[in-house]
Short mmCIF file of N, CA, C and O in Angstrom, two decimals:
data_model
loop_
_atom_site.label_atom_id
_atom_site.label_comp_id
_atom_site.label_asym_id
_atom_site.label_seq_id
_atom_site.Cartn_x
_atom_site.Cartn_y
_atom_site.Cartn_z
N UNK J 814 0.84 -1.19 0.00
CA UNK J 814 0.00 0.00 0.00
C UNK J 814 0.88 1.25 0.00
O UNK J 814 1.81 1.36 0.78
N UNK J 815 0.59 2.19 -0.89
CA UNK J 815 1.33 3.44 -0.94
C UNK J 815 0.82 4.40 0.12
O UNK J 815 -0.38 4.59 0.24
N UNK J 816 1.70 4.98 0.88
CA UNK J 816 1.29 6.00 1.85
C UNK J 816 1.36 7.35 1.15
O UNK J 816 2.17 7.57 0.28
N UNK J 817 0.50 8.25 1.56
CA UNK J 817 0.48 9.59 1.00
C UNK J 817 1.79 10.30 1.31
O UNK J 817 2.38 10.10 2.36
N UNK J 818 2.21 11.15 0.38
CA UNK J 818 3.49 11.84 0.49
C UNK J 818 3.29 13.33 0.24
O UNK J 818 2.58 13.72 -0.68
N UNK J 819 3.95 14.16 1.05
CA UNK J 819 3.96 15.60 0.82
C UNK J 819 4.76 15.86 -0.46
O UNK J 819 5.89 15.41 -0.60
N UNK J 820 4.16 16.58 -1.39
CA UNK J 820 4.82 16.85 -2.66
C UNK J 820 5.94 17.88 -2.55
O UNK J 820 6.73 18.02 -3.47
N UNK J 821 6.03 18.57 -1.43
CA UNK J 821 7.08 19.57 -1.23
C UNK J 821 8.32 18.96 -0.57
O UNK J 821 9.41 19.10 -1.08
N UNK J 822 8.14 18.28 0.56
CA UNK J 822 9.29 17.80 1.33
C UNK J 822 9.46 16.28 1.30
O UNK J 822 10.47 15.77 1.76
N UNK J 823 8.44 15.55 0.81
CA UNK J 823 8.54 14.10 0.74
C UNK J 823 8.15 13.37 2.01
O UNK J 823 8.31 12.15 2.07
N UNK J 824 7.65 14.06 3.01
CA UNK J 824 7.23 13.43 4.25
C UNK J 824 6.16 12.38 3.96
O UNK J 824 5.20 12.65 3.26
N UNK J 825 6.34 11.18 4.50
CA UNK J 825 5.40 10.08 4.26
C UNK J 825 4.55 9.82 5.50
O UNK J 825 5.03 9.94 6.61
N UNK J 826 3.31 9.45 5.25
CA UNK J 826 2.44 9.01 6.34
C UNK J 826 1.86 10.10 7.20
O UNK J 826 1.19 9.80 8.18
N UNK J 827 2.09 11.35 6.87
CA UNK J 827 1.54 12.46 7.65
C UNK J 827 0.13 12.78 7.18
O UNK J 827 -0.26 12.39 6.08
N UNK J 828 -0.62 13.47 7.98
CA UNK J 828 -1.91 13.98 7.54
C UNK J 828 -1.63 15.09 6.54
O UNK J 828 -0.88 16.01 6.83
N UNK J 829 -2.20 14.97 5.36
CA UNK J 829 -1.90 15.93 4.30
C UNK J 829 -3.04 16.91 4.07
O UNK J 829 -4.19 16.65 4.41
N UNK J 830 -2.69 18.05 3.50
CA UNK J 830 -3.63 19.10 3.15
C UNK J 830 -3.69 19.20 1.64
O UNK J 830 -2.69 18.99 0.96
N UNK J 831 -4.85 19.58 1.12
CA UNK J 831 -4.99 19.88 -0.30
C UNK J 831 -4.65 21.36 -0.48
O UNK J 831 -5.17 22.21 0.24
N UNK J 832 -3.77 21.66 -1.41
CA UNK J 832 -3.36 23.04 -1.65
C UNK J 832 -3.61 23.39 -3.12
O UNK J 832 -3.37 22.57 -4.00
N UNK J 833 -4.11 24.60 -3.35
CA UNK J 833 -4.29 25.08 -4.72
C UNK J 833 -2.98 25.65 -5.22
O UNK J 833 -2.35 26.46 -4.54
N UNK J 834 -2.56 25.26 -6.41
CA UNK J 834 -1.34 25.80 -7.02
C UNK J 834 -1.60 27.25 -7.43
O UNK J 834 -0.85 28.14 -7.06
N UNK J 835 -2.66 27.46 -8.20
CA UNK J 835 -3.11 28.82 -8.52
C UNK J 835 -4.16 29.16 -7.46
O UNK J 835 -5.09 28.39 -7.25
N UNK J 836 -4.03 30.31 -6.78
CA UNK J 836 -4.92 30.63 -5.67
C UNK J 836 -6.41 30.55 -6.01
O UNK J 836 -6.86 31.00 -7.06
N UNK J 837 -7.14 29.94 -5.09
CA UNK J 837 -8.58 29.72 -5.19
C UNK J 837 -9.32 31.01 -5.54
O UNK J 837 -10.17 31.03 -6.43
N UNK J 838 -9.00 32.11 -4.86
CA UNK J 838 -9.73 33.36 -5.04
C UNK J 838 -9.39 34.08 -6.34
O UNK J 838 -10.21 34.81 -6.87
N UNK J 839 -8.21 33.86 -6.88
CA UNK J 839 -7.77 34.59 -8.07
C UNK J 839 -8.03 33.84 -9.37
O UNK J 839 -8.01 34.45 -10.45
N UNK J 840 -8.26 32.55 -9.31
CA UNK J 840 -8.43 31.74 -10.51
C UNK J 840 -9.67 30.85 -10.38
O UNK J 840 -9.55 29.62 -10.28
N UNK J 841 -10.86 31.45 -10.40
CA UNK J 841 -12.08 30.66 -10.20
C UNK J 841 -12.29 29.59 -11.27
O UNK J 841 -12.93 28.57 -11.00
N UNK J 842 -11.74 29.77 -12.44
CA UNK J 842 -11.93 28.80 -13.51
C UNK J 842 -11.20 27.48 -13.26
O UNK J 842 -11.53 26.47 -13.88
N UNK J 843 -10.21 27.46 -12.38
CA UNK J 843 -9.48 26.22 -12.09
C UNK J 843 -9.61 25.78 -10.63
O UNK J 843 -8.85 24.95 -10.15
N UNK J 844 -10.57 26.34 -9.92
CA UNK J 844 -10.76 26.00 -8.50
C UNK J 844 -10.90 24.51 -8.25
O UNK J 844 -10.38 23.99 -7.28
N UNK J 845 -11.63 23.83 -9.11
CA UNK J 845 -11.92 22.42 -8.90
C UNK J 845 -11.19 21.51 -9.88
O UNK J 845 -11.51 20.33 -9.99
N UNK J 846 -10.20 22.04 -10.57
CA UNK J 846 -9.39 21.27 -11.50
C UNK J 846 -8.34 20.50 -10.70
O UNK J 846 -7.53 21.09 -9.98
N UNK J 847 -8.34 19.18 -10.82
CA UNK J 847 -7.39 18.36 -10.06
C UNK J 847 -5.93 18.67 -10.40
O UNK J 847 -5.04 18.46 -9.59
N UNK J 848 -5.69 19.20 -11.59
CA UNK J 848 -4.32 19.56 -11.98
C UNK J 848 -3.86 20.85 -11.30
O UNK J 848 -2.69 21.22 -11.41
N UNK J 849 -4.76 21.54 -10.63
CA UNK J 849 -4.41 22.75 -9.89
C UNK J 849 -4.25 22.46 -8.40
O UNK J 849 -4.32 23.35 -7.58
N UNK J 850 -4.03 21.23 -8.06
CA UNK J 850 -3.88 20.88 -6.66
C UNK J 850 -2.63 20.07 -6.39
O UNK J 850 -2.06 19.45 -7.29
N UNK J 851 -2.19 20.11 -5.15
CA UNK J 851 -1.09 19.26 -4.70
C UNK J 851 -1.31 18.94 -3.24
O UNK J 851 -2.06 19.62 -2.54
N UNK J 852 -0.69 17.88 -2.77
CA UNK J 852 -0.81 17.49 -1.37
C UNK J 852 0.43 17.94 -0.61
O UNK J 852 1.56 17.75 -1.06
N UNK J 853 0.19 18.57 0.53
CA UNK J 853 1.27 19.11 1.36
C UNK J 853 1.06 18.72 2.81
O UNK J 853 -0.08 18.66 3.28
N UNK J 854 2.15 18.51 3.53
CA UNK J 854 2.05 18.32 4.97
C UNK J 854 1.72 19.67 5.60
O UNK J 854 1.80 20.72 4.94
N UNK J 855 1.34 19.67 6.84
CA UNK J 855 0.94 20.88 7.54
C UNK J 855 2.03 21.96 7.49
O UNK J 855 1.75 23.12 7.19
N UNK J 856 3.27 21.59 7.75
CA UNK J 856 4.37 22.56 7.77
C UNK J 856 4.62 23.20 6.41
O UNK J 856 4.82 24.41 6.30
N UNK J 857 4.60 22.39 5.35
CA UNK J 857 4.83 22.93 4.00
C UNK J 857 3.66 23.79 3.55
O UNK J 857 3.86 24.82 2.90
N UNK J 858 2.44 23.40 3.91
CA UNK J 858 1.27 24.21 3.55
C UNK J 858 1.36 25.58 4.21
O UNK J 858 1.11 26.61 3.58
N UNK J 859 1.75 25.61 5.48
CA UNK J 859 1.90 26.88 6.19
C UNK J 859 2.99 27.73 5.53
O UNK J 859 2.82 28.92 5.30
N UNK J 860 4.12 27.10 5.21
CA UNK J 860 5.25 27.81 4.59
C UNK J 860 4.83 28.44 3.26
O UNK J 860 5.12 29.60 2.99
N UNK J 861 4.14 27.69 2.42
CA UNK J 861 3.71 28.21 1.13
C UNK J 861 2.66 29.30 1.29
O UNK J 861 2.68 30.32 0.61
N UNK J 862 1.75 29.13 2.23
CA UNK J 862 0.66 30.09 2.44
C UNK J 862 1.17 31.40 3.03
O UNK J 862 0.79 32.48 2.59
N UNK J 863 2.04 31.33 4.04
CA UNK J 863 2.45 32.52 4.78
C UNK J 863 3.90 32.95 4.51
O UNK J 863 4.33 33.99 4.98
N UNK J 864 4.67 32.13 3.79
CA UNK J 864 6.04 32.51 3.45
C UNK J 864 7.03 32.44 4.59
O UNK J 864 8.08 33.08 4.54
N UNK J 865 6.71 31.67 5.64
CA UNK J 865 7.63 31.52 6.76
C UNK J 865 7.38 30.19 7.45
O UNK J 865 6.33 29.57 7.26
N UNK J 866 8.34 29.75 8.23
CA UNK J 866 8.20 28.51 8.97
C UNK J 866 7.08 28.63 9.99
O UNK J 866 6.84 29.69 10.55
N UNK J 867 6.42 27.53 10.23
CA UNK J 867 5.31 27.51 11.18
C UNK J 867 5.83 27.66 12.61
O UNK J 867 6.68 26.89 13.05
N UNK J 868 5.33 28.67 13.36
CA UNK J 868 5.74 28.80 14.75
C UNK J 868 5.17 27.65 15.59
O UNK J 868 4.13 27.07 15.24
N UNK J 869 5.82 27.33 16.66
CA UNK J 869 5.41 26.22 17.53
C UNK J 869 3.95 26.36 17.98
O UNK J 869 3.22 25.39 18.00
N UNK J 870 3.53 27.57 18.31
CA UNK J 870 2.16 27.76 18.80
C UNK J 870 1.10 27.60 17.71
O UNK J 870 -0.09 27.56 17.99
N UNK J 871 1.52 27.47 16.46
CA UNK J 871 0.57 27.29 15.35
C UNK J 871 0.55 25.87 14.83
O UNK J 871 0.02 25.61 13.76
N UNK J 872 1.08 24.92 15.55
CA UNK J 872 1.20 23.54 15.06
C UNK J 872 -0.12 22.92 14.64
O UNK J 872 -0.15 22.04 13.81
N UNK J 873 -1.23 23.37 15.16
CA UNK J 873 -2.52 22.83 14.78
C UNK J 873 -3.19 23.56 13.62
O UNK J 873 -4.29 23.24 13.23
N UNK J 874 -2.49 24.55 13.03
CA UNK J 874 -3.05 25.34 11.94
C UNK J 874 -3.49 24.42 10.81
O UNK J 874 -2.81 23.49 10.41
N UNK J 875 -4.67 24.69 10.29
CA UNK J 875 -5.17 23.94 9.15
C UNK J 875 -5.81 22.61 9.48
O UNK J 875 -6.32 21.93 8.61
N UNK J 876 -5.81 22.23 10.74
CA UNK J 876 -6.42 20.96 11.14
C UNK J 876 -7.85 21.22 11.58
O UNK J 876 -8.14 22.23 12.20
N UNK J 877 -8.72 20.33 11.23
CA UNK J 877 -10.12 20.47 11.65
C UNK J 877 -10.24 20.17 13.14
O UNK J 877 -9.63 19.23 13.64
N UNK J 878 -11.04 20.96 13.79
CA UNK J 878 -11.30 20.75 15.21
C UNK J 878 -12.31 19.62 15.37
O UNK J 878 -13.29 19.57 14.64
N UNK J 879 -12.07 18.73 16.31
CA UNK J 879 -13.03 17.66 16.59
C UNK J 879 -14.15 18.21 17.43
O UNK J 879 -13.93 19.01 18.34
N UNK J 880 -15.37 17.81 17.11
CA UNK J 880 -16.54 18.28 17.86
C UNK J 880 -16.77 17.45 19.08
O UNK J 880 -16.45 16.35 19.19
#
């Protein structure tokens, strides 16, 4: 069985996020195009989104809260 891999850093087996290559808000015509997406680990998604390493206090960023 293949485990999911972060396309940025190669981390295996982590919980991954779906990331838009072309920003969702700026390119509505490709919002749902699978070729406009990539899978990223939490740290890489934060880095690409905010342009800096994820601070320790933000480690849960992007994770859904359990009800």
